[in-house]
Every structure is written in structure tokens, then in C-alpha cells.
Short mmCIF file of C-alpha atoms and ligand atoms in Angstrom, two decimals:
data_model
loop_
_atom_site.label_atom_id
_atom_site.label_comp_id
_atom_site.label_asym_id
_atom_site.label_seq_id
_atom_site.Cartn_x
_atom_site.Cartn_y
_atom_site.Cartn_z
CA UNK A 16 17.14 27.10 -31.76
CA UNK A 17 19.93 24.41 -31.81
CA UNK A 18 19.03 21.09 -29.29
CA UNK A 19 22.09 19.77 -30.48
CA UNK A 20 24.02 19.82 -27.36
CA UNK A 21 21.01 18.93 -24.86
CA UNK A 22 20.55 15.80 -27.60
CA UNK A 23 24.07 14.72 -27.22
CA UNK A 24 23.61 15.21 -22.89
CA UNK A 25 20.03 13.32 -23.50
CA UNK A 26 22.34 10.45 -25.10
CA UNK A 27 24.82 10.21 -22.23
CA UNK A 28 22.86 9.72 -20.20
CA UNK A 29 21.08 6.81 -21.87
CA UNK A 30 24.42 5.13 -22.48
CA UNK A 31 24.73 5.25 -18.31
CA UNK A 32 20.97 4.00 -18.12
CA UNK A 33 21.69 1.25 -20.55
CA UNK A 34 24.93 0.31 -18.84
CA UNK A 35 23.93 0.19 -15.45
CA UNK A 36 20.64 -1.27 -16.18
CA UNK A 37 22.70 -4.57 -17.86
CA UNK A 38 24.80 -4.39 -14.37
CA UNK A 39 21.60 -4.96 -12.58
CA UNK A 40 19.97 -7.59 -14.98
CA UNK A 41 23.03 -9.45 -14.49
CA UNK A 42 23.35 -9.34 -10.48
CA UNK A 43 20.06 -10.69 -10.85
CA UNK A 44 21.22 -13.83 -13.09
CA UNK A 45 23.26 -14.68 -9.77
CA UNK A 46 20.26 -13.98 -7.47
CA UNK A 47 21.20 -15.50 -4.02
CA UNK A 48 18.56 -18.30 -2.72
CA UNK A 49 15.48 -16.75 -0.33
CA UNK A 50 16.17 -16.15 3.71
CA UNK A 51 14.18 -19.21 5.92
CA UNK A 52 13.70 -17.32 8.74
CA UNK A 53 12.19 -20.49 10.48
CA UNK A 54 15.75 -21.05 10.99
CA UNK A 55 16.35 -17.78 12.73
CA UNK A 56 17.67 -17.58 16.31
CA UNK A 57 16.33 -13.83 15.99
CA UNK A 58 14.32 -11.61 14.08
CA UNK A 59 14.47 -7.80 13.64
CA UNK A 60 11.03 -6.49 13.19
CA UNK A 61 12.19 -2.53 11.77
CA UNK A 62 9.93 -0.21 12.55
CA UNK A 63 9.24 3.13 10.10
CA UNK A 64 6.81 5.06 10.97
CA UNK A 65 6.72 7.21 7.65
CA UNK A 66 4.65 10.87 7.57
CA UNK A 67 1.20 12.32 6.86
CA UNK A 68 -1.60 9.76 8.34
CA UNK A 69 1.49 7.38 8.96
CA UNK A 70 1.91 8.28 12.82
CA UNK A 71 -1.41 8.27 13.35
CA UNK A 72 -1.93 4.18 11.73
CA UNK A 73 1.22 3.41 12.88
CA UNK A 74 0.89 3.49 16.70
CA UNK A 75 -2.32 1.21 15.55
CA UNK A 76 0.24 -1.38 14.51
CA UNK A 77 2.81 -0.61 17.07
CA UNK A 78 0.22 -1.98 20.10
CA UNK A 79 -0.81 -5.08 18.28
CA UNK A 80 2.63 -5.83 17.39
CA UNK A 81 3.54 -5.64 21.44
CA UNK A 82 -0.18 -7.29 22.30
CA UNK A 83 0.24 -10.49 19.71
CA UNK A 84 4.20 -10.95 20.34
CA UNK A 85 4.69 -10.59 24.13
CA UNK A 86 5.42 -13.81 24.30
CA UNK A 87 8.54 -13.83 21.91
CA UNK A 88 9.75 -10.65 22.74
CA UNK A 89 10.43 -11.93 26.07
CA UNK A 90 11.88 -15.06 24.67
CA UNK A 91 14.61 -12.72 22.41
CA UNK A 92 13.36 -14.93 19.92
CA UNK A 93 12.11 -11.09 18.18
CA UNK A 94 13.07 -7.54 18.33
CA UNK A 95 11.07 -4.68 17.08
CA UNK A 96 13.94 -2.27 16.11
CA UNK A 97 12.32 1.75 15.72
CA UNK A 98 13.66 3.25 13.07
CA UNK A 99 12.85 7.34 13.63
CA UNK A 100 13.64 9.91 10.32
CA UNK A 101 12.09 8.24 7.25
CA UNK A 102 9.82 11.89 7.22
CA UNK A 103 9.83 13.76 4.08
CA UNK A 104 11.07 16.93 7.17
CA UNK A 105 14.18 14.81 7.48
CA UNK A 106 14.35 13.38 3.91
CA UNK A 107 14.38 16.95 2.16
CA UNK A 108 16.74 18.69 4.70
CA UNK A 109 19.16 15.62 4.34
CA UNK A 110 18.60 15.85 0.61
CA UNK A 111 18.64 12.24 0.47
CA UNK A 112 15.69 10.09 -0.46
CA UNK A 113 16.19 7.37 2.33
CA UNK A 114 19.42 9.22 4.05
CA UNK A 115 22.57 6.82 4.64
CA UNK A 116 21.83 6.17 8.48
CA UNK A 117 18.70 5.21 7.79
CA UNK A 118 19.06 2.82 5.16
CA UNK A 119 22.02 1.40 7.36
CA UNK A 120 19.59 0.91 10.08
CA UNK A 121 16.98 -0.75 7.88
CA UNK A 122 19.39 -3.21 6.43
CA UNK A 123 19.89 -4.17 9.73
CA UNK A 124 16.83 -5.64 9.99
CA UNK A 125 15.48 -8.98 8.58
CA UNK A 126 11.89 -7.38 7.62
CA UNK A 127 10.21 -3.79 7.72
CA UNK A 128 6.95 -2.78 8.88
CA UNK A 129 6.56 0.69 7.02
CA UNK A 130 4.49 3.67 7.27
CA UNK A 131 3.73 5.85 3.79
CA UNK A 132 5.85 8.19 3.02
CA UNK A 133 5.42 11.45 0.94
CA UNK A 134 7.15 12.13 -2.67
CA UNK A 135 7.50 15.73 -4.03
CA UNK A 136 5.47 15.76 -6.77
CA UNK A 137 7.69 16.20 -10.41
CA UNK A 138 6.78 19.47 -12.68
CA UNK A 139 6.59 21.70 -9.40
CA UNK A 140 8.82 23.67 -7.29
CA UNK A 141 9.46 20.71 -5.50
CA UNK A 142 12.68 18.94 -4.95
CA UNK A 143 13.40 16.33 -7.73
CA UNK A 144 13.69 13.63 -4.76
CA UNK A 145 13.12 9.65 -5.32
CA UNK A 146 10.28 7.87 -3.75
CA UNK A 147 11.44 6.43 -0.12
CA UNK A 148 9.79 3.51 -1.71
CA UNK A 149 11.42 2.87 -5.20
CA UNK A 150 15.03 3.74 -3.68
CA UNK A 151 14.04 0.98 -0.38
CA UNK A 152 12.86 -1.42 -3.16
CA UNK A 153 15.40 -0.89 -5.55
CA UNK A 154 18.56 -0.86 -2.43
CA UNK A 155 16.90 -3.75 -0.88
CA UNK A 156 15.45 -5.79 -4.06
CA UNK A 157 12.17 -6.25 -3.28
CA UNK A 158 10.92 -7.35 -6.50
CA UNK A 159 7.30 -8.45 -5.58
CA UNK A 160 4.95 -6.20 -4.30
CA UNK A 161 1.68 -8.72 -3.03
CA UNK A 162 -1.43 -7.32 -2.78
CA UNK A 163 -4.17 -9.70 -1.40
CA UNK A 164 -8.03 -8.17 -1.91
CA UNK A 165 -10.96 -10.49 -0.90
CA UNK A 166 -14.71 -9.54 -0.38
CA UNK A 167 -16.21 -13.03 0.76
CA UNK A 168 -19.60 -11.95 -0.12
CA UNK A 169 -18.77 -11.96 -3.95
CA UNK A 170 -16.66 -14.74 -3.87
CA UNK A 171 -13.89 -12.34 -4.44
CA UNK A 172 -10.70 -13.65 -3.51
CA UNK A 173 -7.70 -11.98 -5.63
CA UNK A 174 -3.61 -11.80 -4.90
CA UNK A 175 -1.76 -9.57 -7.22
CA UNK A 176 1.88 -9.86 -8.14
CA UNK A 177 3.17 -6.35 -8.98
CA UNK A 178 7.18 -6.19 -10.70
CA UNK A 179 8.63 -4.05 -8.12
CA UNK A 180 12.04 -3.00 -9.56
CA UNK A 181 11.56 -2.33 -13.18
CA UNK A 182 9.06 -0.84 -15.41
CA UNK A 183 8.76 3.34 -15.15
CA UNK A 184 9.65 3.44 -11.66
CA UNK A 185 13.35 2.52 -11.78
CA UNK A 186 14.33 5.48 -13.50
CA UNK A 187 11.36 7.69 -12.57
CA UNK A 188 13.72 10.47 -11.38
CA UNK A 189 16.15 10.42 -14.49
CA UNK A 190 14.33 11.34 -17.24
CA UNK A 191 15.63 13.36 -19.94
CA UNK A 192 14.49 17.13 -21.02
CA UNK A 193 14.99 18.54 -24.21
CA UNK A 194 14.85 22.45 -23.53
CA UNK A 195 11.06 23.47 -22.77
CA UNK A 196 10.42 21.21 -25.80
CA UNK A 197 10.30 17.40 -24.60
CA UNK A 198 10.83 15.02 -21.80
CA UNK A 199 11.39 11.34 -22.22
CA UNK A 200 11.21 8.89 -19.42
CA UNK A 201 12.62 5.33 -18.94
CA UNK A 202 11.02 2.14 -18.99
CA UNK A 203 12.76 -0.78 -18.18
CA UNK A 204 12.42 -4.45 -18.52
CA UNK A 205 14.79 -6.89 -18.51
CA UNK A 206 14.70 -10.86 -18.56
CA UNK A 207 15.79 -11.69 -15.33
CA UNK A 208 13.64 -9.56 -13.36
CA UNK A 209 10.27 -10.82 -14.97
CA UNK A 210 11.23 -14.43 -14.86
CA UNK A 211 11.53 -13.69 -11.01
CA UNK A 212 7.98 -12.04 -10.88
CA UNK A 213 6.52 -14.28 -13.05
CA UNK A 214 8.10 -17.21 -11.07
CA UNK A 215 6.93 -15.81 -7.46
CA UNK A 216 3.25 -15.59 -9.06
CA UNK A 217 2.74 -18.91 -10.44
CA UNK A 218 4.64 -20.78 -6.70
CA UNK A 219 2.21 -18.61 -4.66
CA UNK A 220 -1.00 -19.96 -7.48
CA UNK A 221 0.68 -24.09 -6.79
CA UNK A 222 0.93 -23.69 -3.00
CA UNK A 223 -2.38 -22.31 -2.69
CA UNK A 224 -4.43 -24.20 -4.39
CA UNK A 225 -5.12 -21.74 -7.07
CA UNK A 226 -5.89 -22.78 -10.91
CA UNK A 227 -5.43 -19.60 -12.96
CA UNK A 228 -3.31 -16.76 -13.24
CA UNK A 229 -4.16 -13.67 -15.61
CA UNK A 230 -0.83 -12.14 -16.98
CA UNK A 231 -2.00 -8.53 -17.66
CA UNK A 232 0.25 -5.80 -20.12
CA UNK A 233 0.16 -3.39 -22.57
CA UNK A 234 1.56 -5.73 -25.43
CA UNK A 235 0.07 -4.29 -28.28
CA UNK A 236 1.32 -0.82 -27.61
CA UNK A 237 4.42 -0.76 -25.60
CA UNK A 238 5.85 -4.00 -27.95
CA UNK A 239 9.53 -4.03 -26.43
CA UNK A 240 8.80 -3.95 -22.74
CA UNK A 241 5.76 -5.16 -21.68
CA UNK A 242 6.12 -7.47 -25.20
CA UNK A 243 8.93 -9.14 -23.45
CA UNK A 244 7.00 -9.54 -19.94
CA UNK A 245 4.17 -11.36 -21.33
CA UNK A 246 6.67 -13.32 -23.34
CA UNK A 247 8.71 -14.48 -20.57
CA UNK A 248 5.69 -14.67 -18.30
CA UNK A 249 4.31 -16.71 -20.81
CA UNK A 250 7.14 -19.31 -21.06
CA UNK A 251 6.83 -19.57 -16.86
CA UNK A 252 3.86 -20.43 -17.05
CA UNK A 253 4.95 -23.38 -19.27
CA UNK A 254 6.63 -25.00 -16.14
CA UNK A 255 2.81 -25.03 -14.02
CA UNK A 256 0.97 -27.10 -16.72
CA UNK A 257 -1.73 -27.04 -14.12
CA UNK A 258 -2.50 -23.75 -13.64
CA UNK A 259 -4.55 -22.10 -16.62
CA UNK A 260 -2.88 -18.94 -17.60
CA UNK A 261 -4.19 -15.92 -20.27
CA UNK A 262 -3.18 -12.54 -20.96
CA UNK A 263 -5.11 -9.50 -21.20
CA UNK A 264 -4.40 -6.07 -21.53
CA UNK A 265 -4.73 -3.14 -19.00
CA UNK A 266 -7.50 -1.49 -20.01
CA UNK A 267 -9.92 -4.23 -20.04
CA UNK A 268 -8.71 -5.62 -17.06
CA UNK A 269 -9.60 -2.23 -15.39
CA UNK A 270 -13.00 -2.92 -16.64
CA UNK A 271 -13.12 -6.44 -15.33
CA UNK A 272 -12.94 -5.77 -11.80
CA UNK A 273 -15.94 -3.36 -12.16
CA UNK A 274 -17.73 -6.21 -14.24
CA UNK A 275 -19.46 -7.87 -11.70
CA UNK A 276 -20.74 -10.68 -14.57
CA UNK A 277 -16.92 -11.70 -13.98
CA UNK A 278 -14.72 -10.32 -11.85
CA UNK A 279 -14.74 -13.18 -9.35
CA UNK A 280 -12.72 -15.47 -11.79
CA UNK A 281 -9.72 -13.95 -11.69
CA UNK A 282 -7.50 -15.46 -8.56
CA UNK A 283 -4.15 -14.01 -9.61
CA UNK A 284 -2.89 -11.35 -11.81
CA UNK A 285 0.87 -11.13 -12.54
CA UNK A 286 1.60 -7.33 -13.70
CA UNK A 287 4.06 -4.81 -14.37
CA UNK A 288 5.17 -2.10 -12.23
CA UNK A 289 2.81 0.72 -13.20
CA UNK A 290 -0.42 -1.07 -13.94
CA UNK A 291 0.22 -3.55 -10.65
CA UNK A 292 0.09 0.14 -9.14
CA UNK A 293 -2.85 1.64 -10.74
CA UNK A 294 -5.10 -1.71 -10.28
CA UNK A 295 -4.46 -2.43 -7.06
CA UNK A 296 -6.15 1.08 -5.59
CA UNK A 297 -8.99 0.38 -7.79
CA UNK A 298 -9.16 -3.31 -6.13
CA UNK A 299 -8.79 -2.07 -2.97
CA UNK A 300 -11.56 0.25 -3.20
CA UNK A 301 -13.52 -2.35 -4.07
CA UNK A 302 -12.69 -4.02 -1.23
CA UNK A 303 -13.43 -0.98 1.23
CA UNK A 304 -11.31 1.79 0.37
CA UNK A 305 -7.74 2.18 0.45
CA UNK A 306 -7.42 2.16 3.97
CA UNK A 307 -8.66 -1.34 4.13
CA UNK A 308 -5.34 -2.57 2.00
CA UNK A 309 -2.33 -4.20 3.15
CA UNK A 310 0.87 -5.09 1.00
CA UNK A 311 4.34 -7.08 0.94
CA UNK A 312 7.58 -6.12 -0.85
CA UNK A 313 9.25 -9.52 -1.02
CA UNK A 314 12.79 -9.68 -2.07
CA UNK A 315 15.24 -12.94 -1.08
CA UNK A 316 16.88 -11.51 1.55
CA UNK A 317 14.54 -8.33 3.03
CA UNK A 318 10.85 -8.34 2.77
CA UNK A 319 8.78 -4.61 3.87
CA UNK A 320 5.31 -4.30 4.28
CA UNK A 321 3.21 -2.09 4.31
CA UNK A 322 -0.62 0.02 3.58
CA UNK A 323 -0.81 0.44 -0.14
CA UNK A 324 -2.15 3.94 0.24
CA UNK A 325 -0.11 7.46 0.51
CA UNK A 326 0.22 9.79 3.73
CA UNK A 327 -2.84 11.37 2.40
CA UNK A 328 -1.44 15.54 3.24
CA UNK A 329 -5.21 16.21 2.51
CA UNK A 330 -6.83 14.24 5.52
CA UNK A 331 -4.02 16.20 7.55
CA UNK A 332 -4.22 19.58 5.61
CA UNK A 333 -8.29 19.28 7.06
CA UNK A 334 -7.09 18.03 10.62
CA UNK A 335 -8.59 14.64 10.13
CA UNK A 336 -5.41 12.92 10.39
CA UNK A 337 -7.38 10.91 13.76
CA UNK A 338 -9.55 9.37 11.25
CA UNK A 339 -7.46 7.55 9.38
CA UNK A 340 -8.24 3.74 8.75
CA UNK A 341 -5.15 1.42 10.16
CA UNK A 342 -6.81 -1.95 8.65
CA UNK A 343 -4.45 -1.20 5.89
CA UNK A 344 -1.39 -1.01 7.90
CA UNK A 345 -2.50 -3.97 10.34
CA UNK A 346 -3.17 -6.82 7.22
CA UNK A 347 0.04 -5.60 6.16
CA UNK A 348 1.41 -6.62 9.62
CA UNK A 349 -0.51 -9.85 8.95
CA UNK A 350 1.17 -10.54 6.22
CA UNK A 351 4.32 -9.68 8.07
CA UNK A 352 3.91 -12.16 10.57
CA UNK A 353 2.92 -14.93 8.14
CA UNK A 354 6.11 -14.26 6.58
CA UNK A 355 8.73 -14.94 9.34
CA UNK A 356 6.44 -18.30 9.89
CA UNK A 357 4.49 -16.73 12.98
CA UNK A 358 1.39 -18.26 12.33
CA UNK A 359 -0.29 -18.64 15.32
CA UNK A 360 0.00 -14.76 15.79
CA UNK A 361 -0.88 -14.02 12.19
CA UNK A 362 -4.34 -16.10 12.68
CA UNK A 363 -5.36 -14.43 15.73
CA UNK A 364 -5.04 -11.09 14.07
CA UNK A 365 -6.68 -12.16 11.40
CA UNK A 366 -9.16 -13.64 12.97
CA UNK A 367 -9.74 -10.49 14.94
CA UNK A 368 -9.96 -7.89 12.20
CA UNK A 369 -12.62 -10.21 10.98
CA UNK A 370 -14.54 -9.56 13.64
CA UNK A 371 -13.79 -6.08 14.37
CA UNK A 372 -14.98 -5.07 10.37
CA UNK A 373 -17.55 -7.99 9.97
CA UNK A 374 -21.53 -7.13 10.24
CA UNK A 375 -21.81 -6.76 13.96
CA UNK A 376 -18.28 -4.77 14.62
CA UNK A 377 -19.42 -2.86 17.53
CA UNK A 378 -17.36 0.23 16.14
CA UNK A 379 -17.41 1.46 12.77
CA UNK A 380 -14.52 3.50 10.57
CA UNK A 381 -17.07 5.15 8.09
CA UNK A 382 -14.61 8.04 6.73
CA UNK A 383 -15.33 11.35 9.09
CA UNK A 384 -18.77 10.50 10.70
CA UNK A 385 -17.63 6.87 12.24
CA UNK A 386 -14.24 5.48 14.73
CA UNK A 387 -11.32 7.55 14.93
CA UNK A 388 -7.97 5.27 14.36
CA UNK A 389 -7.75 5.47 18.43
CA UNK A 390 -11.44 3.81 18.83
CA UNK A 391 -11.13 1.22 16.38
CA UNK A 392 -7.72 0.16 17.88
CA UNK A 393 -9.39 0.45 21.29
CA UNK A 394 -12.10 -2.39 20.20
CA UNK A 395 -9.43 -4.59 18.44
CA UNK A 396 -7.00 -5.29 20.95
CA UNK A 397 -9.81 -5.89 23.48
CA UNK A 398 -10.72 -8.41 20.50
CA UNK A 399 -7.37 -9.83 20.87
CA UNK A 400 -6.69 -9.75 24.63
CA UNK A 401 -10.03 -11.93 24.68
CA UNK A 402 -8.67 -14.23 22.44
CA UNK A 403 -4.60 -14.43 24.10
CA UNK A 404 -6.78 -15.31 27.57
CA UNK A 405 -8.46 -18.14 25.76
P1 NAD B 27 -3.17 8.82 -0.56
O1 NAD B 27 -3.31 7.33 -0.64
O2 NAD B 27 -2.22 9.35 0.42
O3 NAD B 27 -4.60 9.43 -0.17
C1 NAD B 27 -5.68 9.59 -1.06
C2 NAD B 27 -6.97 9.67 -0.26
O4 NAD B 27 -7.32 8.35 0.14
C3 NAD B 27 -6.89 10.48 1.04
O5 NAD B 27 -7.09 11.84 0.86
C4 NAD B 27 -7.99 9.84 1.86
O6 NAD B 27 -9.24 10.37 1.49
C5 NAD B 27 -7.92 8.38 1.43
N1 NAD B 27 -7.12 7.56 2.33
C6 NAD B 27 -5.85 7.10 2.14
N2 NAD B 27 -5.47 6.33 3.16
C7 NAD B 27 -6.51 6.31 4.03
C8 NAD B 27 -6.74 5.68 5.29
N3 NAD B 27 -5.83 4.89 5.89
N4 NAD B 27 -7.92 5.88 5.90
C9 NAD B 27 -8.86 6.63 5.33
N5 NAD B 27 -8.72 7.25 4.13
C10 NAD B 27 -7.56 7.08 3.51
O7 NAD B 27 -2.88 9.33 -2.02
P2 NAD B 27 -2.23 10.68 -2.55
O8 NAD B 27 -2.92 11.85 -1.94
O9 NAD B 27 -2.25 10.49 -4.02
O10 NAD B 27 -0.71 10.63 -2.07
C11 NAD B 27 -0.23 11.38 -0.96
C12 NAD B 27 1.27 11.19 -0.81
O11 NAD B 27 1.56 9.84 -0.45
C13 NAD B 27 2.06 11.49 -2.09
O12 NAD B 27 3.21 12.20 -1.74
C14 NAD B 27 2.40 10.11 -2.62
O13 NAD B 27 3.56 10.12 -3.39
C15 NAD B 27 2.58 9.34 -1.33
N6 NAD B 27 2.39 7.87 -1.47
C16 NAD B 27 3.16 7.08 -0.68
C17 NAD B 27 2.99 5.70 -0.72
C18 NAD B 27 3.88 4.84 0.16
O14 NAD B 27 4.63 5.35 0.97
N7 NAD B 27 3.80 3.52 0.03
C19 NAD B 27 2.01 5.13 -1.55
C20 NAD B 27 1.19 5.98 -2.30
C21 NAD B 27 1.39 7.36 -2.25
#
């Protein structure tokens, strides 16, 4: 069988990869400077609930969001904008992966508090449609996904610092197929976007007091891309003579954070886009589960956050759905909070899902046999009216 023409299709599209890839790297060279929403009259809060388990977390969020910022919302000095439609429903009979009114509506807002959202899996039946979250991430360049993981009773205390715009997600949906014989997909990495990373990393390591970061690739296999990200990383960490740096590889760095000889000397880990993925369930499991993690997409401009799990269609599929934790989704609207410079608010929550999942919580999420999402959100906003009345 001749490939010939499928090669030369293969090769077109590369060109338009390789072209618009150099666009972006150089958009990036004239980055704009990062929002200080201190100096905000107003900030829009948008809120999406996603699908799946989303609904169910979300409403968790949704009454300590009104509970900790009564206050401000009356002042006009917030606005929590609802944002209905980002549901894979709506997303596959649009046939758009984050339709045009939506997006419009999102860029509206200053920062996002988002729900998961489902992607058709690729080598089904399924629609070939983007991630909601690599086209939001991508159309609203939120280059550092933040992933904080602590377990105070091993002295754990990590913060990763996934790339958020590059690596095999920015093409993920454009790979190339050679009849029934081969696919090929994309990996990017440019200069510009792992100098920003690696920048954002070792800032967060200086204003927190923290002396090491661990810069963690695939060097000695994938030589071009992750080669140049623990090159450039490297020469970053050059400018914070004070913070120790070293670079590992993947694998062993999986292994780490099962080595309990070890694990709690890492503080920061500065990754690309598919391993800052992969690690960070395995972290958060070791931190609780899934359900117990929270995470930022920080860009200059936009910032979303967000649970670092999926809708999990298999809780639903088993009408569990009720069960669902919402930790996840509330650090992430801890983080949120912390962002815009609120806090006050930010403390008290975190203060209160300390004592709502600390040794004598007097309610439980303990997958099906403990709380439902609706019990545990019962007990912490009586947590946090106590604390408001103080
Ligand atoms: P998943 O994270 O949705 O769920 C895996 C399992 O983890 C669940 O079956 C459940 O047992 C457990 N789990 C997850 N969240 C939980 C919670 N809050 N409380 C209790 N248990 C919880 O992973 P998946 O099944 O691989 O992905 C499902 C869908 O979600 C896919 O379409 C995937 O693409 C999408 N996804 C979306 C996001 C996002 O929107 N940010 C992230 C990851 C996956």
C-alpha cells in the first residue's frame, strides 16, 4: 500500500503545528505583567459547575462561598458570576469544547472556581473533542497548575508546579495517523513557556521560606523537550542562589513519594505537563485520596481553580454521586480566596476544614460507608458560622 499521500497530509500539518507553535512562544516573549487584584474595585468570582460528581461538590463550595463572603458581597466589593453549560450534554451538542458564549462569559471574569468536566475518551466512538481544561488553559494562559499536598503527621509539606500549556497536552487532539498503521502525537516545549514555570516555582520556594526545589523530567529519554526544560529550569535556578535545586527523573520520583525513608525532603517539584499530571494523583492519594485535592491554574491575567480529580461517571454510573468528597473542591476555593488577597476568609476556611477532617471531626467522608457531600457540608459551615460569630 502507498502512505505517500497521508505522509505528505502528516507533514502539513506539522508545518501548521510548527508555525503556530513559534506564534505562541513568541506572544509569550511579550507576556503582559500579573493582575494585583488588591487594587480591584471589584472582583468576578465565575462560577462552573462542570458534570459527573461536579454538581454534587459544587453546591459544597457554592454555600461556603456565600457563608465566608457575605460581608463583601454586600459591599459590591465581589460578585460570584454563575456560569451554567460547561456539561459535556451541552459541550457535545454544541460541538465545541468550551462553546463561544461560554468562554465569553468566563473571560468576563477575573478568576474561576471550576467543577470537573468530562473528556471523550480518544480511540473510541467518541467525539474527537478537546479537554474543557486544556482549551480554558490554553485560551486563558494559565501556565501553572499548583498543587499543594501536606500530611502534618509526616512532616509532609509539598507544592508542585505543573507546565500547564505545553508538553503533550497542547496538541493532544491533533495528532497525526498514518492509515491503520501509526499515530504520532505532539510534544511541545518551547523556551519561553518553561522559563515562566520555572520562574513561578522558584518565587513561590523565596516567598515561602522554602530551601529546595526538585526539577523532575525525562531527560535521558525524551532529549529535545524535556532536555530543554531541565536546561532552562536549570539556568532559573541560577538567579535563587539560595535555594538548593536537583533534578531527577520521573520514574524515581514516582518511587520517592512512596519512600517513606525520604519523601518528606522534597518541598517543591517543578514538572512538565504530563508527569506534573500523573504525580500529583499519586500525591494526593497520599494525602487522602483524590477528593481531598485542591488546585490553581495561574496565568497573569485569569487564574481557575479547581479539584484535581475527574467527574468520576463511575461513582454516578453506581448512584453514589451523594458521596462524593468536596474537600477537593473547597481547598481549591482556599486557594482561590488567597489569591484575590482575601485572607481573612481564606484562614477561616482553612482553619475550619482542619477541624472538620482532623482526629475528632464529628463526621467522617470514608468512601460509601461514611458522610454524604450534604453531611459533611452540613458540619462545616456550622464550623464556620461558629467561627464568623466569634
Ligand atoms: P476521576 O478523578 O473522575 O475518578 C476516579 C475515581 O476517583 C472515582 O471513580 C472515585 O472512586 C474517585 N474520586 C474522584 N473524585 C472523588 C471525590 N471527590 N470523592 C470521592 N471519590 C472520588 O477519574 P477518571 O474516572 O479517570 O475520569 C473521569 C472523567 O473526568 C474523564 O472524562 C476525565 O477526562 C475527566 N477529568 C476531568 C478533570 C477536570 O475537569 N479537571 C480532571 C481529571 C479527569
Amino acid at each position: 500500500m502507498n502512505y505517500e499521500n497521508e505522509i505528505r497530509t502528516c507533514l502539513d500539518r506539522f508545518e501548521t503545528v510548527l508555525r503556530e507553535q513559534l506564534a505562541r512562544e513568541e506572544k509569550m516573549e511579550r507576556e503582559a505583567a500579573a493582575v494585583d487584584y488588591a487594587k480591584k474595585e471589584k472582583i468576578r468570582i465565575g462560577l462552573i459547575p462542570g458534570d459527573g460528581i461536579g454538581t454534587v461538590i459544587f453546591e459544597s463550595a457554592r454555600q461556603v462561598l456565600d457563608l465566608l463572603l457575605g460581608k463583601k458581597l454586600a459591599e459590591g466589593k465581589v460578585e460570584l458570576v454563575p456560569i451554567e453549560g460547561l456539561t459535556i450534554e451541552n459541550r457535545l451538542a454544541c460541538g465545541e469544547s468550551v462553546p463561544a458564549p461560554i468562554l465569553a462569559a468566563i473571560k468576563s471574569c477575573d478568576v474561576l472556581l471550576k467543577g470537573p468536566t468530562t473528556t471523550p475518551k480518544g480511540g473510541t466512538d467518541a467525539p474527537d473533542m478537546e479537554s474543557a481544561n486544556v482549551t480554558l488553559r490554553r485560551e486563558l494562559d494559565l501556565y501553572a497548575n499548583v498543587r499543594p499536598v501536606s500530611v502534618p503527621g509526616e512532616g509532609i509539606d509539598w507544592t508542585f508546579f505543573r507546565e500547564n500549556t505545553e508538553g503533550e497536552y497542547v496538541l493532544g487532539s491533533r495528532g497525526v495517523e498514518v492509515g491503520d498503521k501509526l499515530a504520532c502525537d505532539f510534544k511541545i516545549t518551547t523556551d519561553a513557556g518553561t522559563r515562566r514555570i520555572a520562574r513561578a516555582a522558584f518565587e513561590f520556594a523565596r516567598k515561602n521560606g522554602k530551601q529546595s526545589v526538585a526539577i523532575v523530567t525525562k531527560a535521558n529519554i525524551m532529549k529535545k523537550t524535556d532536555g530543554k526544560f531541565s536546561r532552562i529550569a536549570n539556568e532559573i535556578a541560577a538567579e535563587y542562589p539560595e535555594i538548593a535545586h536537583e533534578d531527577w527523573y520521573i520514574d524515581i520520583m514516582t518511587a520517592n513519594l512512596v519512600n517513606k525513608e525520604i519523601r518528606d525532603r522534597f518541598q517543591v517539584f517543578l514538572l512538565p505537563n504530563l508527569y506534573g499530571d500523573i504525580i500529583t494523583d499519586e500525591a494526593a492519594q497520599i494525602q487522602g485520596g483524590v477528593g481531598t485535592g485542591g488546585s490553581a491554574n495561574i496565568g497573569d491575567r485569569y487564574a481557575m481553580f479547581e479539584a484535581i480529580h475527574g467527574s468520576a461517571p463511575r461513582m454516578i454510573a453506581e448512584g453514589k454521586g451523594h458521596y462524593a468528597n468536596p474537600q477537593s473542591i473547597l481547598r481549591a476555593s482556599e486557594m482561590l480566596l488567597r489569591h484575590i488577597s482575601f485572607t481573612e476568609e481564606a484562614d477561616l476556611l482553612a482553619a475550619a476544614l482542619e477541624e472538620t477532617t482532623g482526629p475528632d471531626a464529628a463526621v467522617v467522608i470514608d468512601g460509601y460507608e461514611g458522610a454524604t457531600c450534604a453531611e459533611y457540608t452540613a458540619c462545616l459551615t456550622e464550623a464556620l458560622r461558629r467561627r464568623l460569630s466569634r
